[in-house]
CSV table of C-alpha atoms in Angstrom, one decimal:
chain,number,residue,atom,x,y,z
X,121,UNK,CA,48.2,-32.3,18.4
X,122,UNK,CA,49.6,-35.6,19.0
X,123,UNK,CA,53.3,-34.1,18.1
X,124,UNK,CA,52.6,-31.4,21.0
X,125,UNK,CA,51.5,-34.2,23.9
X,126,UNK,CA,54.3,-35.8,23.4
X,127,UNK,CA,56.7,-33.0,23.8
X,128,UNK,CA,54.9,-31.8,26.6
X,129,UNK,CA,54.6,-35.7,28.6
X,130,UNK,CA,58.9,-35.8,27.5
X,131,UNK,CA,59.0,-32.2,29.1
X,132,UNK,CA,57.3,-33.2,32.2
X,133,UNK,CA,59.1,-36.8,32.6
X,134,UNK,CA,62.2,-34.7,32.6
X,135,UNK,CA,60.8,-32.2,35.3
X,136,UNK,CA,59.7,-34.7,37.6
X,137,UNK,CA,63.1,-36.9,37.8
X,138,UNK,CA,64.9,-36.5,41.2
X,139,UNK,CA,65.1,-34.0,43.4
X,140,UNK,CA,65.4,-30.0,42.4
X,141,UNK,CA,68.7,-28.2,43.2
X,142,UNK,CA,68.5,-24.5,43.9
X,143,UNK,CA,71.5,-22.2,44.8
X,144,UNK,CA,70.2,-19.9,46.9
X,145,UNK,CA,67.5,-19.8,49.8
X,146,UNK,CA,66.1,-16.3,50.7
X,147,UNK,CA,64.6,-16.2,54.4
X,148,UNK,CA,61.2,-14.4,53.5
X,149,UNK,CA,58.4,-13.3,56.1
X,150,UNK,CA,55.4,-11.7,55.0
X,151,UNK,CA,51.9,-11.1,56.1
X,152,UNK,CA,49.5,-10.9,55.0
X,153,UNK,CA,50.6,-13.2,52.2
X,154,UNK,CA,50.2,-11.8,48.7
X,155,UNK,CA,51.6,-13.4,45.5
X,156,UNK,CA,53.3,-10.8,43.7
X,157,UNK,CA,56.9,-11.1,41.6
X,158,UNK,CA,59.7,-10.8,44.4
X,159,UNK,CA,62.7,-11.1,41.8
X,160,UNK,CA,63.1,-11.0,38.1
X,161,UNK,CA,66.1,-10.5,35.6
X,162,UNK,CA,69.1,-11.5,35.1
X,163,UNK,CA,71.9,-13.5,37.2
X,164,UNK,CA,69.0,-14.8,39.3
X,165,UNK,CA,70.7,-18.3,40.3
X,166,UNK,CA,68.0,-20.6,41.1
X,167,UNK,CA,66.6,-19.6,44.2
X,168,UNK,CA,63.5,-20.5,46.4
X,169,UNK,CA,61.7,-18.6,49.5
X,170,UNK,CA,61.9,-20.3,53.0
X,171,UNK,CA,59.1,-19.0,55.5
X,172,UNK,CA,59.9,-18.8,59.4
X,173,UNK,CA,58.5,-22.0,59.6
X,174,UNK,CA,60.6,-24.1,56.9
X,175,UNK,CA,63.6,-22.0,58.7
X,176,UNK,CA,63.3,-24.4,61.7
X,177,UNK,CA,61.8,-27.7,60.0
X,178,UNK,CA,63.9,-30.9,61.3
X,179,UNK,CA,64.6,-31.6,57.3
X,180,UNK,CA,66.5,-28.5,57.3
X,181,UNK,CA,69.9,-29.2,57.9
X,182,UNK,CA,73.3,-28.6,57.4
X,183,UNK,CA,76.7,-30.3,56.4
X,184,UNK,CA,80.0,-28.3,55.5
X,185,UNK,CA,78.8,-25.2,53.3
X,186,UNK,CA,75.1,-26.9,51.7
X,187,UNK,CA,71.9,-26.0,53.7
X,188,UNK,CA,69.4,-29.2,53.3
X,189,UNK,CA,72.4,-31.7,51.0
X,190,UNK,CA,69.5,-34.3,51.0
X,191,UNK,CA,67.0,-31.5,49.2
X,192,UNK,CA,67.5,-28.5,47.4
X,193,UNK,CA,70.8,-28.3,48.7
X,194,UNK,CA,71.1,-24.2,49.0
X,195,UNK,CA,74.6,-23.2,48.7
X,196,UNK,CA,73.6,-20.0,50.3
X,197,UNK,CA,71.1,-18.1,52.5
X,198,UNK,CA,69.7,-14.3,51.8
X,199,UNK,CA,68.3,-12.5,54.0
X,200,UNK,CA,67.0,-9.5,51.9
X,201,UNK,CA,65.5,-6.0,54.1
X,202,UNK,CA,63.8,-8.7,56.3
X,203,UNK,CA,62.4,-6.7,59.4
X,204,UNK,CA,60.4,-9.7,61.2
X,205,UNK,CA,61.4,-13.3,62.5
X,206,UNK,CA,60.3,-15.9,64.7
X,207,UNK,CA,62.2,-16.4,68.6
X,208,UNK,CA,62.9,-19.8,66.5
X,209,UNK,CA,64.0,-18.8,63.5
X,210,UNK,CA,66.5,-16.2,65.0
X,211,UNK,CA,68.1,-18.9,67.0
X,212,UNK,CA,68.6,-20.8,64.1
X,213,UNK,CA,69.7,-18.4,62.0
X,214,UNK,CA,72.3,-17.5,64.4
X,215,UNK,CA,73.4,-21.4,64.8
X,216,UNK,CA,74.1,-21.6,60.9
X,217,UNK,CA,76.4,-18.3,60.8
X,218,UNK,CA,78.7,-20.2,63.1
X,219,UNK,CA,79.1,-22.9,60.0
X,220,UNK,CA,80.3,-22.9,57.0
X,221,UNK,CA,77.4,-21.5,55.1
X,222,UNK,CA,77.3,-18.2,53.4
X,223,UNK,CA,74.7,-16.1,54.6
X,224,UNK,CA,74.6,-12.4,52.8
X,225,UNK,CA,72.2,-10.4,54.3
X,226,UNK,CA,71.2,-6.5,53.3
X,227,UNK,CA,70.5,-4.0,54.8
X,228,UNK,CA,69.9,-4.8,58.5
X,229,UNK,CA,69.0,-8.3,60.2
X,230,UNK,CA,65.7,-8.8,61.0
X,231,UNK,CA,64.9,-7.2,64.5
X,232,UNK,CA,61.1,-7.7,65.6
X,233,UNK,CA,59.6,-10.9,66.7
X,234,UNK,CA,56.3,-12.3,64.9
X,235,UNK,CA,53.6,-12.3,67.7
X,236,UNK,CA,53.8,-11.0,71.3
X,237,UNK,CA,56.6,-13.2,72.6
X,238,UNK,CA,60.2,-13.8,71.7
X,239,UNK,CA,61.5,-10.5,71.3
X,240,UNK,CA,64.3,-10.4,74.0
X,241,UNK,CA,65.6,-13.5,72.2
X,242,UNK,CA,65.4,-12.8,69.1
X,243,UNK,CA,67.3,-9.5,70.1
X,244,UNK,CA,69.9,-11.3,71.8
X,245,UNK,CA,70.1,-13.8,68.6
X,246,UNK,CA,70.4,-10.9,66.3
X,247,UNK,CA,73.3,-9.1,68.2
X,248,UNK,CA,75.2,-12.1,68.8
X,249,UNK,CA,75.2,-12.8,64.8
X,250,UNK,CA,76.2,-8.9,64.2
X,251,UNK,CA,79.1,-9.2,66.9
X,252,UNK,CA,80.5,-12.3,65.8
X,253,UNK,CA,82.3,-10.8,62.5
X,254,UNK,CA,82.3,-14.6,60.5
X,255,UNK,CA,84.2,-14.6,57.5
X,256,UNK,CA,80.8,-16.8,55.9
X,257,UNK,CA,78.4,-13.8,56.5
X,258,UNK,CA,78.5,-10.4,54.4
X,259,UNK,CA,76.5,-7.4,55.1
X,260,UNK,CA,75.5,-5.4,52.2
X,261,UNK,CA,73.7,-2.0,51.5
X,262,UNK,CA,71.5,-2.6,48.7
X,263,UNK,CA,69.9,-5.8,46.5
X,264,UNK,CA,71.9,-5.3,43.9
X,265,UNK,CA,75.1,-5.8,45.7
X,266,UNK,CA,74.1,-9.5,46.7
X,267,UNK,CA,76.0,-11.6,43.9
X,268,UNK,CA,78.8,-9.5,44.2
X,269,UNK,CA,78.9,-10.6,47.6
X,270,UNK,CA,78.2,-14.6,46.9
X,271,UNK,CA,81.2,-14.0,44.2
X,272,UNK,CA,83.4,-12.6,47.2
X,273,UNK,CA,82.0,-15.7,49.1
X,274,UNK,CA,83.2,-17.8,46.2
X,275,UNK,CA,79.3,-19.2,45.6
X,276,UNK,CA,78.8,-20.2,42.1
X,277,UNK,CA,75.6,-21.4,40.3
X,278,UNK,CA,75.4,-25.2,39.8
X,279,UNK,CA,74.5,-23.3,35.8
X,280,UNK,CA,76.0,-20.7,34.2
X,281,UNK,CA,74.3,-19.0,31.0
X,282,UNK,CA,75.7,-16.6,28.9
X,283,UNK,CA,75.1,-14.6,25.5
X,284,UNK,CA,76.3,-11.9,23.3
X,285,UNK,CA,73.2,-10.2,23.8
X,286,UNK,CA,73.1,-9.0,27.2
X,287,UNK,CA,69.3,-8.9,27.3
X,288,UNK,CA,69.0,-13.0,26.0
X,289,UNK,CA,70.9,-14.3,29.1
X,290,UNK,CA,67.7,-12.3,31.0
X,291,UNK,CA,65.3,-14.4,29.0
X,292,UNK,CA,67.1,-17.6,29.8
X,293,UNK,CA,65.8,-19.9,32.8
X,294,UNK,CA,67.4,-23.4,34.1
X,295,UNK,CA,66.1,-25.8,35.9
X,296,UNK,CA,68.4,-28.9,37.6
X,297,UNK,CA,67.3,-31.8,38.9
X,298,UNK,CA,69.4,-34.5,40.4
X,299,UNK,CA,68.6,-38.3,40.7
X,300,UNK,CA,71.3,-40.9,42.2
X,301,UNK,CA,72.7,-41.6,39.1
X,302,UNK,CA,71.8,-38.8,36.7
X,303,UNK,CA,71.5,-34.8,36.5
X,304,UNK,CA,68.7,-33.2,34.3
X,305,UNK,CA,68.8,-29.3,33.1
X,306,UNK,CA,66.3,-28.2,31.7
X,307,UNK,CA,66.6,-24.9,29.6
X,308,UNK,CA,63.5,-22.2,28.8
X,309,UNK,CA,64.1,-18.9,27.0
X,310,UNK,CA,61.2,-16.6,27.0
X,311,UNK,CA,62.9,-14.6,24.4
X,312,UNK,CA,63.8,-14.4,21.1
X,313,UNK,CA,65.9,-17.1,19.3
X,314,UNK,CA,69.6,-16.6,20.7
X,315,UNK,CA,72.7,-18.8,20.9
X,316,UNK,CA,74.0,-19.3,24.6
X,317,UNK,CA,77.3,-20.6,26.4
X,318,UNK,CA,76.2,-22.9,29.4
X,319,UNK,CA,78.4,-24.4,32.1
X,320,UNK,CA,76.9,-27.1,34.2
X,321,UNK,CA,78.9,-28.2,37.9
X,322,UNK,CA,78.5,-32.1,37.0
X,323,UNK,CA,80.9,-35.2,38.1
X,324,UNK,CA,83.8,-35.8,35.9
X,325,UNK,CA,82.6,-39.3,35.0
X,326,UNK,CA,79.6,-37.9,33.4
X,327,UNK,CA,78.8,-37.2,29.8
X,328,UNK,CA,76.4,-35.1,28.5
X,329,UNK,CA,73.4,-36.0,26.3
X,330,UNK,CA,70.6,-34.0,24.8
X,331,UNK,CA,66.9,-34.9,24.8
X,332,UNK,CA,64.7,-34.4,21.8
X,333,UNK,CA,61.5,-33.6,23.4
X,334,UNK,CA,59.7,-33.9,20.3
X,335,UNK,CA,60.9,-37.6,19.1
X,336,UNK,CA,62.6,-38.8,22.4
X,337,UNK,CA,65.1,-39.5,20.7
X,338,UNK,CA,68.8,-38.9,23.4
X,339,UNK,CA,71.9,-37.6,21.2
X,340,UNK,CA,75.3,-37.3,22.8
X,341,UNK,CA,76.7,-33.6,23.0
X,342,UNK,CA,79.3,-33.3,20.1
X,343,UNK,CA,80.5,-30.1,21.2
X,344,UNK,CA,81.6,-29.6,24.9
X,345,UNK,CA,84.9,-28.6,27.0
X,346,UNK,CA,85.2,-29.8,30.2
X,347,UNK,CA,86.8,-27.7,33.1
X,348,UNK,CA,89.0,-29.1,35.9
């Protein structure tokens, strides 16, 4: 028992150091709300949802391709079959096209206000970003055509996974977390035992080091490449 505490209170220490880094952000209205599994499977890049709401928050902003640099620090937006949006949140969404952030979006762009007002501007928004043709915003016909596009985009996840077993790399999930001084990943494979490549986008000045969450003991890596 004592043995299991203290793997979970290293776990924990480790997932509550800095600030979580996510790749992607998906602009996501629904309502009523339900919770219900949006995404799962493979190639998943850490994402998170953003409502209308945190689409306009102050803390949301932008600088050369990273949406929120001082937060999560998105390194792209998705809009996924999203009919409705805010007067707000189509005015911003139509500011950030004309930066250096890549925006996929399938299917069409959302179209319908939320509420009575705002409609004329969220159409004029909407057809402004669809006329402007930037070479940061893909359209594409169909979910599974999204990290094709982010590949075209050259977007990359901050970690990259992979297995001989096709279904293992599914199983696989990553969490990074970033402090001033330090970056923490923390791995979790729902599956069976496999063995697994992973890349990590760190500074070139930093080593890796791997925490026994059962002793807390920290070992160096003996095996790793590093890529310019």
């Amino acid at each position: 028992m004592v043995e299991a505490m203290n793997y979970i209170a290293s776990s924990q220490f480790v997932l509550q150091q800095g600030i979580v880094k996510k790749d992607l952000a998906f602009y996501h209205y629904k309502g009523p709300y339900t919770i219900a599994a949006e995404r799962d499977g493979g190639d998943l890049r850490a994402h998170e949802y953003l409502s209308p709401a945190n689409f306009v928050s102050e803390n949301l902003k932008i600088q050369g391709k990273v949406l929120d640099p001082a937060g999560a620090g998105y390194r792209a937006l998705v809009l996924d079959q999203q009919q409705f949006i805010t007067p707000e949140a189509a005015t911003r969404l139509s500011k950030l096209a004309a930066t250096e952030l890549a925006i996929v979006v399938v299917g069409a762009l959302p179209s319908t206000t939320i509420g009575s007002k705002g409609q004329d501007i969220v159409s004029k928004s909407m057809s402004i970003l669809e006329r402007s043709k930037y070479p940061n915003v893909s359209f594409v016909k169909s979910t599974k055509d999204i990290f094709q596009a982010l590949d075209k985009l050259s977007i990359q996840p901050r970690v990259k996974t992979t297995s001989q077993s096709t279904s293992a790399a599914k199983d696989l999930y990553t969490v990074w977390r970033s402090t001033s001084d330090s970056d923490y990943l923390f791995l979790y494979d729902k599956g069976p035992s496999a063995t697994f490549d992973v890349a990590a986008e760190v500074w070139e000045n930093k080593a890796p080091y791997q925490l026994n969450a059962w002793t807390g003991q920290q070992e160096a890596i003996a095996v790793c490449q590093r890529l310019s």
